């Protein structure tokens, strides 16, 4: 049974975007144009070039922000406030997911490459406020983003997490490489599994709520 592989887990780490809510909510359809707009204005480039850089920095640095900070000295806090100033009405409350997360034994945290204020607004819209022991945004990782090992090292030390007692839930498979290397159980949350499979992705689930239900039976 799948649940047997998680019987030792007492530290449950959840990514936020497209993990604690489904991709169909389309939040990034709002966020990405705001990222592009910020890059365009800060670097004084065309919209097309700004969009190219936005994606290239995400690929090369883990987040667009990290590329902008590294190469252009961007101030992260105004950037994060601007790109996350979106409409959250596409999110719906999920009381079944809330119940399953709440029933997991041990400590539950959110670890996102977004900011803590943004994460709190997402959790509120999803009906998930008050069930997590901690919420860590990229600011708590000293602006080092997943998938960088330094990001995980910073958060694990701040929280006192024991990797061999932890499981990580993520929509971006890149962000599961370090957790797997540290000894965590890794779960890829996405509509389709990786093709070809990767050794650092131990489990796949198209639906987080359904997967958690299998761990609690």
CSV table of C-alpha atoms in Angstrom, one decimal:
chain,number,residue,atom,x,y,z
A,1,UNK,CA,0.0,0.0,0.0
A,2,UNK,CA,1.1,3.6,-0.7
A,3,UNK,CA,0.4,4.5,2.9
A,4,UNK,CA,3.1,2.1,4.1
A,5,UNK,CA,5.8,4.3,2.4
A,6,UNK,CA,4.7,7.3,4.5
A,7,UNK,CA,4.1,5.6,7.9
A,8,UNK,CA,7.3,7.2,9.3
A,9,UNK,CA,6.5,10.7,8.0
A,10,UNK,CA,6.0,13.4,10.6
A,11,UNK,CA,7.0,16.5,8.6
A,12,UNK,CA,4.7,17.3,5.7
A,13,UNK,CA,6.0,20.0,3.3
A,14,UNK,CA,3.6,21.5,0.7
A,15,UNK,CA,4.4,23.8,-2.2
A,16,UNK,CA,1.7,26.4,-2.8
A,17,UNK,CA,1.1,27.2,-6.4
A,18,UNK,CA,-0.6,24.5,-8.5
A,19,UNK,CA,-0.1,22.1,-5.5
A,20,UNK,CA,-2.5,23.4,-2.8
A,21,UNK,CA,-4.8,24.5,-5.6
A,22,UNK,CA,-5.4,23.1,-9.0
A,23,UNK,CA,-3.8,24.5,-12.2
A,24,UNK,CA,-7.3,25.2,-13.5
A,25,UNK,CA,-7.5,28.2,-11.1
A,26,UNK,CA,-5.1,29.9,-13.6
A,27,UNK,CA,-3.5,32.2,-11.1
A,28,UNK,CA,-0.3,32.2,-13.1
A,29,UNK,CA,-2.3,33.5,-16.1
A,30,UNK,CA,-2.6,36.7,-14.0
A,31,UNK,CA,0.9,36.6,-12.4
A,32,UNK,CA,3.0,36.0,-15.4
A,33,UNK,CA,1.9,39.1,-17.3
A,34,UNK,CA,2.6,41.2,-14.2
A,35,UNK,CA,6.1,39.7,-14.1
A,36,UNK,CA,6.6,40.5,-17.7
A,37,UNK,CA,5.4,44.1,-17.1
A,38,UNK,CA,7.8,44.5,-14.2
A,39,UNK,CA,10.8,43.2,-16.3
A,40,UNK,CA,9.8,45.4,-19.2
A,41,UNK,CA,9.6,48.6,-17.1
A,42,UNK,CA,12.7,47.9,-15.0
A,43,UNK,CA,15.0,46.9,-17.9
A,44,UNK,CA,13.4,49.2,-20.5
A,45,UNK,CA,13.0,46.4,-23.1
A,46,UNK,CA,10.1,45.4,-25.4
A,47,UNK,CA,7.3,43.3,-24.1
A,48,UNK,CA,8.5,40.4,-26.2
A,49,UNK,CA,12.0,40.6,-24.8
A,50,UNK,CA,10.7,41.0,-21.2
A,51,UNK,CA,8.6,37.9,-21.7
A,52,UNK,CA,11.6,36.0,-23.0
A,53,UNK,CA,13.7,37.1,-20.1
A,54,UNK,CA,10.9,36.2,-17.6
A,55,UNK,CA,10.9,32.6,-18.8
A,56,UNK,CA,14.7,32.3,-19.3
A,57,UNK,CA,15.3,33.5,-15.7
A,58,UNK,CA,12.8,31.0,-14.4
A,59,UNK,CA,14.5,28.2,-16.2
A,60,UNK,CA,18.1,29.3,-15.3
A,61,UNK,CA,17.6,30.7,-11.8
A,62,UNK,CA,14.5,28.9,-10.4
A,63,UNK,CA,12.4,32.1,-10.4
A,64,UNK,CA,12.2,35.2,-12.6
A,65,UNK,CA,12.9,37.2,-9.4
A,66,UNK,CA,16.1,35.4,-8.7
A,67,UNK,CA,17.4,36.2,-12.2
A,68,UNK,CA,16.4,39.8,-11.9
A,69,UNK,CA,18.1,40.0,-8.5
A,70,UNK,CA,21.3,38.3,-9.6
A,71,UNK,CA,21.7,40.1,-12.9
A,72,UNK,CA,20.0,43.5,-12.4
A,73,UNK,CA,19.9,44.1,-8.6
A,74,UNK,CA,16.1,44.1,-8.4
A,75,UNK,CA,14.6,45.0,-5.0
A,76,UNK,CA,12.6,41.8,-4.2
A,77,UNK,CA,9.9,43.1,-1.9
A,78,UNK,CA,8.2,45.7,-4.3
A,79,UNK,CA,8.5,43.1,-7.0
A,80,UNK,CA,6.7,40.4,-5.0
A,81,UNK,CA,4.0,42.9,-3.9
A,82,UNK,CA,3.4,43.9,-7.5
A,83,UNK,CA,3.3,40.5,-9.2
A,84,UNK,CA,1.0,39.0,-6.5
A,85,UNK,CA,-1.6,41.8,-6.7
A,86,UNK,CA,-4.2,39.6,-8.4
A,87,UNK,CA,-7.8,38.4,-8.2
A,88,UNK,CA,-8.2,35.3,-6.0
A,89,UNK,CA,-11.8,34.7,-6.8
A,90,UNK,CA,-10.9,31.8,-9.2
A,91,UNK,CA,-9.9,29.8,-6.1
A,92,UNK,CA,-12.6,27.8,-4.3
A,93,UNK,CA,-12.6,26.4,-0.7
A,94,UNK,CA,-11.8,22.8,-0.4
A,95,UNK,CA,-13.0,21.4,2.9
A,96,UNK,CA,-12.1,17.8,2.0
A,97,UNK,CA,-8.4,18.9,1.4
A,98,UNK,CA,-8.5,20.8,4.7
A,99,UNK,CA,-9.7,17.8,6.6
A,100,UNK,CA,-7.0,15.5,5.1
A,101,UNK,CA,-4.1,17.9,5.7
A,102,UNK,CA,-5.4,18.5,9.3
A,103,UNK,CA,-5.5,14.7,9.9
A,104,UNK,CA,-1.9,14.1,8.9
A,105,UNK,CA,0.3,13.1,11.9
A,106,UNK,CA,2.9,15.6,12.8
A,107,UNK,CA,4.0,19.0,11.5
A,108,UNK,CA,2.6,20.6,8.3
A,109,UNK,CA,4.2,23.5,6.6
A,110,UNK,CA,4.0,25.5,3.3
A,111,UNK,CA,7.2,26.3,1.5
A,112,UNK,CA,6.7,28.5,-1.6
A,113,UNK,CA,8.8,30.5,-4.0
A,114,UNK,CA,6.1,33.2,-3.6
A,115,UNK,CA,5.9,35.5,-0.6
A,116,UNK,CA,4.3,34.7,2.8
A,117,UNK,CA,1.6,37.4,2.4
A,118,UNK,CA,0.6,36.0,-1.0
A,119,UNK,CA,0.6,32.4,0.4
A,120,UNK,CA,-1.7,33.5,3.2
A,121,UNK,CA,-4.2,35.0,0.7
A,122,UNK,CA,-4.2,31.8,-1.3
A,123,UNK,CA,-4.7,29.7,1.8
A,124,UNK,CA,-7.6,31.9,2.9
A,125,UNK,CA,-9.3,31.6,-0.4
A,126,UNK,CA,-8.9,27.8,-0.3
A,127,UNK,CA,-10.3,27.5,3.2
A,128,UNK,CA,-6.9,26.3,4.5
A,129,UNK,CA,-6.1,29.0,7.0
A,130,UNK,CA,-5.0,27.7,10.5
A,131,UNK,CA,-4.0,24.2,9.7
A,132,UNK,CA,-0.3,24.7,8.9
A,133,UNK,CA,2.3,25.0,11.6
A,134,UNK,CA,4.4,27.4,9.5
A,135,UNK,CA,4.3,29.3,6.2
A,136,UNK,CA,7.6,30.0,4.5
A,137,UNK,CA,7.9,32.3,1.6
A,138,UNK,CA,11.0,33.0,-0.5
A,139,UNK,CA,11.9,35.8,1.9
A,140,UNK,CA,12.4,33.3,4.7
A,141,UNK,CA,14.9,31.4,2.4
A,142,UNK,CA,16.9,34.7,2.1
A,143,UNK,CA,15.5,34.9,-1.4
A,144,UNK,CA,17.2,31.7,-2.5
A,145,UNK,CA,14.5,29.9,-4.6
A,146,UNK,CA,13.7,26.2,-4.9
A,147,UNK,CA,15.2,24.2,-6.5
A,148,UNK,CA,18.5,25.5,-5.0
A,149,UNK,CA,19.9,23.4,-2.2
A,150,UNK,CA,20.5,26.6,-0.2
A,151,UNK,CA,16.8,27.4,-0.2
A,152,UNK,CA,16.0,24.0,1.4
A,153,UNK,CA,18.9,24.1,3.8
A,154,UNK,CA,17.8,27.6,5.0
A,155,UNK,CA,14.2,26.5,5.6
A,156,UNK,CA,15.1,23.2,7.2
A,157,UNK,CA,17.4,24.8,9.6
A,158,UNK,CA,14.9,27.5,10.5
A,159,UNK,CA,12.1,25.0,11.1
A,160,UNK,CA,14.2,22.2,12.6
A,161,UNK,CA,12.8,19.7,10.1
A,162,UNK,CA,14.3,16.2,10.0
A,163,UNK,CA,14.5,15.3,6.3
A,164,UNK,CA,14.2,11.5,6.9
A,165,UNK,CA,10.9,12.1,8.5
A,166,UNK,CA,9.6,14.4,5.8
A,167,UNK,CA,7.5,14.3,2.6
A,168,UNK,CA,7.5,17.0,-0.1
A,169,UNK,CA,4.6,17.7,-2.4
A,170,UNK,CA,5.4,19.8,-5.5
A,171,UNK,CA,4.1,20.5,-8.9
A,172,UNK,CA,7.6,21.4,-10.4
A,173,UNK,CA,9.6,18.2,-10.5
A,174,UNK,CA,12.9,20.2,-10.5
A,175,UNK,CA,12.0,21.1,-6.9
A,176,UNK,CA,12.0,17.5,-5.8
A,177,UNK,CA,15.6,16.7,-6.6
A,178,UNK,CA,17.1,18.2,-3.4
A,179,UNK,CA,14.3,16.8,-1.1
A,180,UNK,CA,14.9,13.3,-2.6
A,181,UNK,CA,18.7,13.6,-2.1
A,182,UNK,CA,18.0,14.6,1.5
A,183,UNK,CA,16.0,11.5,2.1
A,184,UNK,CA,12.4,12.9,1.9
A,185,UNK,CA,9.6,11.1,0.3
A,186,UNK,CA,8.7,13.0,-2.9
A,187,UNK,CA,5.3,13.4,-4.5
A,188,UNK,CA,4.8,15.1,-7.9
A,189,UNK,CA,1.4,16.8,-8.0
A,190,UNK,CA,0.5,17.4,-11.7
A,191,UNK,CA,-2.2,16.4,-14.2
A,192,UNK,CA,0.2,13.9,-15.9
A,193,UNK,CA,3.3,12.0,-14.6
A,194,UNK,CA,6.8,12.7,-15.8
A,195,UNK,CA,7.6,11.1,-19.1
A,196,UNK,CA,10.1,9.6,-18.9
A,197,UNK,CA,10.0,9.0,-15.1
A,198,UNK,CA,12.8,10.4,-12.9
A,199,UNK,CA,14.3,8.7,-9.9
A,200,UNK,CA,13.9,11.7,-7.7
A,201,UNK,CA,10.1,11.6,-8.2
A,202,UNK,CA,8.8,8.7,-6.1
A,203,UNK,CA,5.1,9.2,-6.4
A,204,UNK,CA,2.8,11.1,-8.7
A,205,UNK,CA,-0.8,12.3,-8.1
A,206,UNK,CA,-3.1,14.2,-10.3
A,207,UNK,CA,-5.2,15.1,-7.3
A,208,UNK,CA,-3.6,16.0,-4.0
A,209,UNK,CA,-6.9,15.5,-2.0
A,210,UNK,CA,-7.3,12.0,-3.4
A,211,UNK,CA,-3.7,11.1,-2.7
A,212,UNK,CA,-3.8,12.3,0.9
A,213,UNK,CA,-7.0,10.2,1.3
A,214,UNK,CA,-5.0,7.1,0.5
A,215,UNK,CA,-2.5,7.9,3.2
A,216,UNK,CA,-5.1,8.2,5.8
A,217,UNK,CA,-6.9,4.9,5.2
